[in-house]
Amino acid sequence: MSAAMENAIEVTGLRTHYGQREILKGISISIPRGKTSVILGGSGCGKSTLLKHLIGLLRPTEGKIAINGRDIAAMDEEELNGVRRKMGVLFQGAALLNSLTVAENVALPIREHARLNESTVMIMVRMKLDLVGLSGFENFYPSQLSGGMKKRAGLARAIALDPELLFFDEPSAGLDPVTAAGLDDLILKLRNVFGMTIVVVTHELPSVFTIADYVIMLDAGEVIFSGILDDLRNSQNERVRMFLERRPETRTYSPDDYFRFIVGD
Amino acid sequence: MPSKTEAFFGSVGRRVILFGRDVHYASKIINDAFYWTFVSPVKGKPVRVRATISEIVKAGYNAVPIVAVISLFVGIILALQAAYQLKRVGALIYVANLVGVSITRELGPILTAIIVAGRSGSAFAAEIGSMKSAEEVDALVTMGINPVRFLVTPKLLALMFMLPALTVFADMIGIFGGFLLSTTVIGIHPYNYFQQSVNALLVKDVMTGLVKAWAFGIVITIVGAYQGFKVEGGAEEVGRRTTASVVASIFLVIVFDLFFTTLFYYFT
C-alpha cells in the first residue's frame, strides 16, 4: 500500500495566521486510515484551528492539506462540498439547529445530499439515533435535551451519511465522567464496527488513553510529538511529560525582569 | 516611532482597508443571496418552501396588528395636521388628497419598512448571529449546506413578498384613519371624502409605493443577514450587531427612499 492510501489525511507545511498572529507554524502531520487519532494540546496551542483547517472551514496561509490524496486547500467551494460529503463533524457544543427537532437535524444532511422518499429518510434517521442510544427522542427539540444527549444527537447527524472521516471537537468538554465515558465507547464502536477514520481534538487525558491509536501533540503552534500511544507514554520530551503528569507551567523571573514586567516597561 | 504624518496616513489606510473588506463581504452576501434565491432553484436546488412560509408568518402575518394600529394613527394625525392649514383657506376637502397621496406614495411604505426593520431585521441579525456563535453556521457548511441558501433565502423571499403586502394593508388602514377623522371631527360628508380620494389617487401612486416597499424588503434582509454573519464572538456581540442592524437598515431604507422618490419624480 502506498503512503497516500495508508494515511487518510496528509498535512504538509501548514502555516496559518489569525490577523497578524501566527497560529500554526508550518506543521506537517499524517492521520492514519481506519484508526483513531487524537490531536492533543493545551488551550491556545492551535488544535481547534488545525481542526477547522482539516474540515475546510478555514483556508491556510500556506501549505497543503491532502485528504485521500487531494489537496483541499486548493479546491473551490463546490469541489470541497464533494469532499465534505464523506466527512462528519461533531462540534464542541453539538451545534444542533435549535429551530429543528432532533430527527430533522439528523435528516438535514441526508435530505441535502440524497434524493430519497420521506419514509426512507425517517428509517435512516431512526437507525442513526438508535446507534447513539437516542431512540424515542425524534420529536424533541435540542433545548429539551441534556448536554450529553445533544452530543449524541450531534453525533447521529455527523454519521448520517456514513462518512469515511469523522471529526470530534472536544467531545468530552462539559460532560460528567460517566457520560464522557459513554461517548468514548461510542467512538471506539464507530472505529471498530464501521472502520471510520476518526480524528479527535481534546485535552482530556483519560479519554486519550481509552480511545487513541495514534497521538499528535501540539504546543504553541508546533508539533512536539506524533506517534502511537505507547511512544507517548515513554516520551522524554519535557513539554509532553509536563502535559502527561499535569505539572503546572512554572515561569521564574529574575528580580530585575519582574520589576520591569510590573512597571510595564 | 513613526512620525505624525506617517501615523495619520497609517490610520487612514487601515480604515480604508477595513472598509474595503466590509464592502467586499456585503457584496458577497448580496450576490450569494440573489444567486441562491433566483438562480439555483432553476438549476435544481429548490428553496425551502416550509421555512419560507414560516418566515412569511413571522415577518408578515404577525406584524399585521402593529402595522394596523400605527398606520391608523398616522392617518388620523395626517388628517388633523392637514386640516389645521387647509381650513384657513377653506379647502378642507383637500384633506382627502393629502392623506391619500402622502400615505400611498410615502408614509405607507416607509412606516411599514421601519416596523419590519425593528421587528424582523433585528430578529434576522440575532438569529443568524447566535447561530454563528454556537457554531451552527459552521455545522451547516461542513454538511455541505450553504448557510445563505439555508438561512437568508427564505427570509429574502418572505420580505420581498410581505413588505409590499403589508404596505397595501397600511395604505388602506391609513386612508381609513384619515376618513374616520374627516367624517367625524372635521365634518366632511363620507361620500365626498370617498370621491375626492378616488379622484386624487392614481394607480402609479400606489405602484411606486409598492416598488419602494419591495426594495426596502431586500435592504432589511440583506442588512440583517450581513450583521448576523459578521458576529465572531459571543452574546455581547450578538446584541451589538442586532442594534447595528436596526440602525443601518432604517438608515438605508431612507437612503433608498430618497433614491426612488427622486427617480419617480423625474420618470413617471
XYZ file of C-alpha atoms in Angstrom:
533
model
C 0.000 0.000 0.000
C 1.313 3.451 -0.867
C 1.642 6.139 1.767
C -1.330 8.039 0.361
C -3.547 5.018 0.933
C -2.331 4.325 4.456
C -2.908 7.894 5.502
C -6.341 9.411 5.145
C -5.059 12.920 5.742
C -1.636 14.264 4.937
C -0.816 17.810 6.052
C 2.412 19.402 4.855
C 3.875 22.734 5.905
C 0.584 24.160 7.204
C 1.029 27.780 8.214
C -1.897 29.912 9.343
C -2.497 33.362 10.679
C -5.223 34.960 12.715
C -4.872 38.609 11.784
C -1.173 39.269 12.270
C -0.623 36.468 14.768
C 0.827 33.208 13.517
C -1.181 30.296 14.940
C 0.228 27.211 13.214
C 3.890 27.465 12.384
C 4.351 25.204 9.410
C 3.216 21.857 10.772
C 3.262 18.514 8.947
C 1.210 15.570 10.187
C -0.354 12.386 8.841
C -3.569 10.826 10.037
C -3.605 7.020 9.527
C -6.646 5.472 7.847
C -9.109 3.440 9.872
C -7.603 4.470 13.202
C -8.499 6.920 15.929
C -6.065 9.805 16.004
C -6.088 12.278 18.851
C -4.824 15.816 18.485
C -3.709 16.789 21.945
C -2.531 20.031 23.434
C -3.167 22.762 25.947
C -5.528 25.674 25.426
C -4.421 28.068 22.724
C -1.943 25.661 21.123
C -3.783 25.830 17.809
C -5.518 22.454 17.883
C -9.004 23.836 17.185
C -7.553 25.947 14.378
C -5.947 22.825 12.932
C -9.300 21.040 13.063
C -11.028 23.921 11.284
C -8.470 23.625 8.501
C -8.916 19.874 8.224
C -12.662 20.261 7.710
C -12.208 23.107 5.234
C -13.737 25.895 7.318
C -10.570 27.983 7.216
C -8.093 28.468 4.411
C -4.395 28.229 5.249
C -1.875 30.971 4.511
C 0.492 28.337 3.226
C 0.737 24.569 2.995
C -1.132 21.522 1.734
C -3.942 19.534 3.309
C -4.400 16.345 1.316
C -7.494 14.295 2.082
C -7.418 10.968 0.236
C -4.554 12.382 -1.778
C -6.366 15.553 -2.916
C -5.380 18.991 -1.649
C -8.437 20.670 -0.138
C -6.617 23.980 0.367
C -6.612 24.437 -3.411
C -10.241 23.427 -4.004
C -13.185 25.703 -4.735
C -16.362 25.542 -2.645
C -18.107 23.086 -4.954
C -15.268 20.541 -5.001
C -14.923 20.981 -1.267
C -18.590 20.079 -0.823
C -17.869 16.810 -2.578
C -15.177 16.046 -0.006
C -17.408 17.201 2.851
C -19.996 14.579 1.895
C -17.559 11.972 3.150
C -16.903 13.831 6.401
C -18.828 14.105 9.620
C -18.104 16.671 12.294
C -19.244 16.784 15.907
C -18.760 20.302 17.201
C -17.942 21.209 20.765
C -21.443 22.405 21.575
C -23.013 19.807 19.245
C -24.219 22.711 17.024
C -27.698 21.287 16.524
C -30.066 23.716 14.830
C -32.355 24.848 17.608
C -35.303 25.541 15.343
C -35.483 21.918 14.181
C -36.302 18.708 16.049
C -33.664 16.043 16.656
C -34.995 13.965 13.758
C -34.987 16.959 11.397
C -31.443 17.776 12.444
C -30.251 14.253 11.652
C -32.213 14.256 8.397
C -30.612 17.535 7.284
C -27.506 16.112 5.552
C -29.498 13.170 4.188
C -32.095 15.432 2.563
C -29.381 17.717 1.248
C -27.255 15.077 -0.431
C -29.575 12.225 -1.326
C -32.894 12.144 -3.140
C -34.874 9.716 -1.035
C -38.510 9.493 -0.172
C -39.635 10.647 3.227
C -40.129 7.188 4.771
C -36.613 6.066 3.788
C -35.157 9.228 5.299
C -37.033 8.580 8.534
C -35.813 4.960 8.647
C -32.220 6.173 8.250
C -32.771 8.801 10.953
C -34.144 6.200 13.389
C -31.232 3.862 12.648
C -28.673 6.568 13.427
C -30.496 7.692 16.555
C -30.701 4.099 17.743
C -26.958 3.696 17.164
C -26.189 6.573 19.529
C -28.817 5.454 22.023
C -31.395 8.150 21.394
C -34.356 6.178 20.048
C -37.607 7.775 21.025
C -36.229 11.300 21.070
C -37.053 12.046 17.422
C -39.514 14.819 18.138
C -37.613 16.533 20.922
C -36.085 19.941 20.330
C -32.378 20.427 21.166
C -33.286 22.770 24.024
C -35.129 19.875 25.711
C -32.029 17.640 25.740
C -29.189 17.402 28.245
C -25.594 18.179 27.246
C -24.693 14.531 26.727
C -27.822 13.832 24.693
C -27.140 16.864 22.498
C -23.685 15.498 21.737
C -25.182 12.102 20.890
C -27.716 13.751 18.608
C -24.900 15.765 17.019
C -23.002 12.523 16.517
C -26.037 10.904 14.902
C -26.138 13.835 12.478
C -22.402 13.579 11.818
C -22.668 9.902 10.869
C -25.940 10.282 8.964
C -24.279 9.748 5.591
C -21.854 7.035 6.809
C -18.755 9.204 6.443
C -15.250 7.838 5.947
C -13.838 10.557 8.164
C -15.251 11.632 11.468
C -14.035 14.660 13.412
C -14.696 15.428 17.064
C -14.021 18.810 18.667
C -13.565 18.338 22.426
C -16.156 15.549 22.719
C -15.996 15.292 26.500
C -15.899 19.031 27.251
C -18.591 19.921 29.758
C -19.747 16.338 30.332
C -19.693 14.334 33.557
C -17.236 11.396 33.634
C -19.920 8.757 33.070
C -21.431 10.495 30.047
C -17.955 11.238 28.698
C -17.005 7.565 29.025
C -20.205 6.640 27.176
C -19.191 8.914 24.335
C -15.702 7.355 24.287
C -17.322 3.929 23.951
C -19.321 5.190 21.005
C -16.152 6.489 19.352
C -14.496 3.076 19.806
C -17.548 1.342 18.406
C -17.581 3.536 15.319
C -13.945 2.731 14.585
C -14.259 -0.998 15.257
C -17.590 -1.666 13.582
C -17.569 0.816 10.702
C -13.827 1.226 10.213
C -14.098 5.006 10.147
C -11.037 7.212 10.334
C -11.594 9.268 13.441
C -9.876 12.487 14.463
C -10.475 13.740 17.988
C -9.302 17.099 19.297
C -9.109 17.088 23.078
C -7.113 17.849 26.170
C -8.719 15.208 28.394
C -6.049 12.637 29.235
C -8.303 9.793 30.471
C -10.211 9.752 27.234
C -6.976 9.900 25.212
C -5.758 6.688 26.802
C -9.096 4.968 26.130
C -9.674 5.867 22.516
C -6.395 6.811 20.866
C -4.443 4.651 18.446
C -2.286 7.488 17.285
C -1.476 10.760 19.033
C -0.378 14.126 17.710
C 0.587 16.696 20.296
C 0.755 20.402 19.582
C 2.364 23.124 21.589
C 2.406 26.794 20.638
C 1.600 26.053 17.000
C 4.191 23.319 16.542
C 4.037 19.523 16.582
C 6.024 18.287 19.576
C 5.005 14.653 19.354
C 3.382 12.275 16.918
C 3.237 8.528 17.214
C 1.398 5.639 18.819
C 0.116 5.674 22.376
C 2.979 3.648 23.878
C 5.526 6.044 22.430
C 3.631 8.899 24.038
C 3.848 7.236 27.451
C 7.593 6.753 27.025
C 8.309 10.139 25.526
C 11.098 12.073 27.172
C 10.110 15.444 25.709
C 9.837 17.955 28.541
C 6.567 19.559 27.317
C 4.964 16.152 26.735
C 5.908 14.978 30.233
C 4.515 18.183 31.751
C 1.223 17.589 29.997
C 1.004 13.910 30.943
C 1.982 14.463 34.569
C -0.267 17.504 34.883
C 2.552 19.705 36.081
C 1.813 23.420 36.068
C 3.886 25.754 33.993
C 6.376 27.485 36.259
C 7.852 30.642 34.975
C 10.617 32.095 37.045
C 11.522 35.732 36.747
C 14.727 37.251 37.870
C 14.014 40.145 40.279
C 15.050 42.601 37.559
C 12.723 41.050 34.965
C 9.853 41.016 37.431
C 10.384 44.670 38.209
C 10.432 45.502 34.515
C 7.265 43.461 33.993
C 5.233 45.130 36.732
C 6.164 48.654 35.756
C 5.076 47.736 32.234
C 8.341 48.573 30.544
C 8.339 55.755 16.416
C 6.564 56.730 13.182
C 6.176 60.443 12.606
C 2.784 62.094 12.999
C 2.225 62.204 9.260
C 3.054 58.534 8.940
C 0.727 57.638 11.789
C -2.051 59.680 10.179
C -1.730 58.014 6.796
C -1.348 54.676 8.548
C -4.634 55.036 10.379
C -6.421 56.296 7.258
C -5.046 53.326 5.336
C -6.130 50.805 7.940
C -9.636 52.242 7.958
C -9.843 52.147 4.173
C -8.680 48.520 4.130
C -11.228 47.555 6.785
C -13.973 49.425 4.938
C -12.971 47.730 1.693
C -13.269 44.357 3.409
C -16.740 45.222 4.705
C -17.849 46.266 1.240
C -16.448 43.045 -0.195
C -18.237 40.974 2.421
C -21.531 42.819 1.965
C -21.422 42.418 -1.810
C -20.643 38.723 -1.378
C -23.765 38.311 0.749
C -25.903 40.244 -1.743
C -24.504 38.156 -4.579
C -24.991 34.859 -2.713
C -28.492 35.775 -1.567
C -29.662 36.533 -5.105
C -27.863 33.533 -6.550
C -29.421 31.074 -4.100
C -32.848 32.705 -4.350
C -33.231 33.120 -8.104
C -30.529 31.212 -9.978
C -30.012 27.971 -8.088
C -33.709 26.923 -7.971
C -33.545 26.829 -11.779
C -30.525 24.550 -11.510
C -32.413 22.109 -9.336
C -31.605 23.265 -5.800
C -35.084 24.237 -4.609
C -35.719 26.874 -1.948
C -37.005 25.688 1.423
C -40.740 26.211 0.988
C -41.766 25.411 4.558
C -39.115 27.671 6.051
C -40.228 30.440 3.675
C -43.840 30.087 4.782
C -42.789 30.159 8.409
C -40.799 33.358 7.762
C -43.812 34.863 5.978
C -45.923 34.178 9.046
C -43.308 35.539 11.452
C -42.321 38.642 9.484
C -45.622 39.411 7.776
C -48.696 37.975 9.421
C -47.523 38.623 12.975
C -46.755 42.245 12.104
C -50.319 42.954 10.967
C -51.675 44.291 14.297
C -48.834 46.740 14.927
C -48.853 47.933 11.304
C -52.616 48.426 11.523
C -52.505 50.463 14.722
C -49.612 52.657 13.636
C -50.979 53.424 10.175
C -54.435 54.140 11.584
C -52.949 56.683 13.975
C -50.727 58.201 11.317
C -53.734 58.553 9.006
C -55.616 60.394 11.754
C -52.632 62.601 12.607
C -52.088 63.457 8.960
C -55.738 64.456 8.517
C -55.603 66.637 11.622
C -52.410 68.391 10.567
C -53.724 68.911 7.048
C -57.000 70.320 8.340
C -55.103 72.764 10.553
C -53.677 74.519 7.486
C -56.393 73.845 4.920
C -59.278 75.258 6.948
C -57.602 78.689 6.781
C -58.093 78.736 3.018
C -61.428 76.958 3.178
C -60.172 73.909 1.332
C -60.941 71.226 3.887
C -61.999 68.742 1.230
C -58.354 68.528 0.109
C -57.569 66.678 3.323
C -58.580 63.603 1.352
C -55.990 64.283 -1.370
C -53.242 64.972 1.106
C -53.904 61.911 3.217
C -54.350 59.610 0.230
C -51.320 60.704 -1.724
C -48.873 61.007 1.146
C -49.884 57.671 2.636
C -49.668 55.667 -0.589
C -46.590 57.349 -2.022
C -44.548 57.796 1.100
C -45.774 57.033 4.575
C -47.282 53.593 3.965
C -44.067 52.045 2.605
C -41.703 53.808 4.970
C -43.682 53.172 8.150
C -44.075 49.525 7.242
C -40.366 49.283 6.466
C -39.406 50.826 9.783
C -41.711 48.496 11.706
C -40.408 45.460 9.831
C -36.794 46.592 10.282
C -37.385 46.818 14.012
C -39.231 43.509 14.241
C -37.697 41.248 11.607
C -34.393 42.853 10.622
C -33.244 42.675 14.229
C -34.587 39.134 14.549
C -32.648 38.040 11.448
C -29.422 39.507 12.812
C -29.950 37.965 16.241
C -30.901 34.560 14.841
C -28.003 34.295 12.397
C -25.614 35.872 14.906
C -26.400 33.430 17.678
C -26.212 30.535 15.222
C -22.814 31.798 14.159
C -21.552 31.961 17.740
C -22.934 28.468 18.529
C -21.026 27.044 15.526
C -24.346 26.147 13.871
C -23.342 28.048 10.745
C -20.064 26.114 10.650
C -22.046 22.900 11.063
C -24.168 23.796 8.022
C -21.035 24.445 5.987
C -19.480 21.111 6.935
C -22.700 19.356 5.963
C -22.299 20.931 2.545
C -25.331 23.183 3.052
C -24.770 26.784 2.032
C -25.751 28.958 5.031
C -27.004 31.763 2.795
C -29.278 29.371 0.953
C -30.466 27.776 4.179
C -30.952 30.915 6.247
C -31.170 34.007 4.049
C -33.171 32.841 1.031
C -36.392 32.088 2.965
C -36.150 35.453 4.717
C -35.450 37.314 1.486
C -38.412 35.735 -0.289
C -40.640 36.350 2.728
C -39.813 40.045 2.968
C -39.910 40.629 -0.792
C -43.440 39.310 -0.693
C -44.659 40.537 2.675
C -43.358 44.104 2.687
C -45.487 45.132 -0.340
C -48.394 43.163 1.113
C -48.132 44.912 4.465
C -47.777 48.224 2.634
C -51.057 47.736 0.777
C -52.650 46.972 4.104
C -51.043 50.012 5.754
C -52.236 52.213 2.867
C -55.814 51.078 3.331
C -55.836 51.446 7.095
C -54.067 54.825 6.905
C -56.595 56.213 4.441
C -59.355 54.793 6.591
C -57.881 56.665 9.576
C -57.992 59.925 7.638
C -61.517 59.125 6.534
C -62.597 58.400 10.086
C -61.321 61.703 11.408
C -62.503 63.823 8.488
C -66.034 62.474 8.546
C -66.449 62.894 12.288
C -64.346 65.745 13.642
C -63.934 67.858 10.513
C -67.389 67.067 9.235
C -66.740 66.161 5.613
C -69.502 64.027 4.086
C -68.287 60.396 3.728
C -69.317 60.205 0.087
C -67.449 63.410 -0.768
C -64.352 62.204 1.030
C -64.511 58.902 -0.828
C -64.965 60.580 -4.216
C -62.181 63.031 -3.515
C -59.795 60.250 -2.540
C -60.606 58.153 -5.598
C -60.070 61.146 -7.880
C -56.830 62.152 -6.212
C -55.178 58.753 -6.222
C -53.548 57.409 -9.348
C -52.523 53.817 -9.895
C -48.933 54.994 -10.195
C -49.043 56.475 -6.678
C -49.831 53.076 -5.251
C -47.434 51.268 -7.580
C -44.417 53.451 -6.801
C -45.116 52.864 -3.119
C -45.111 49.125 -3.693
C -41.875 49.187 -5.692
C -40.279 51.044 -2.796
C -41.634 48.532 -0.309
C -40.187 45.664 -2.342
C -36.764 47.303 -2.349
C -36.980 48.017 1.386
C -37.668 44.326 1.976
C -34.427 43.420 0.228
C -32.472 46.085 2.113
C -33.752 44.937 5.511
C -32.996 41.256 4.839
C -29.502 41.889 3.492
C -28.568 44.218 6.360
C -29.863 41.755 8.971
C -28.039 38.849 7.346
C -24.834 40.837 6.918
C -24.758 41.886 10.566
C -25.620 38.359 11.675
C -22.854 36.720 9.676
C -20.363 39.299 10.938
C -20.730 38.037 14.526
C -17.478 36.454 15.690
C -17.695 36.495 19.477
C -20.446 35.674 21.904
C -23.678 37.076 23.281
C -22.453 40.636 23.681
C -21.586 40.937 20.021
C -24.925 39.441 19.000
C -26.584 42.289 20.904
C -24.344 44.899 19.349
C -24.888 43.561 15.829
C -28.650 43.400 16.366
C -28.743 47.066 17.324
C -26.475 47.938 14.425
C -28.750 46.073 12.022
C -31.796 48.133 13.041
C -29.933 51.434 12.804
C -28.315 50.538 9.483
C -31.481 49.221 7.905
C -33.555 52.263 8.891
C -30.797 54.498 7.533
C -30.534 52.557 4.283
C -34.317 52.415 3.909
C -34.360 56.216 3.983
C -31.437 56.452 1.556
C -33.236 54.137 -0.867
C -36.447 56.089 -0.336
C -34.677 59.267 -1.396
C -33.269 57.474 -4.424
C -36.593 56.012 -5.553
C -38.561 59.187 -4.846
C -36.138 61.177 -6.991
C -36.316 58.540 -9.705
C -40.113 58.515 -9.750
C -40.279 62.298 -9.651
C -38.457 62.507 -12.969
C -39.566 59.309 -14.697
C -43.250 58.767 -14.029
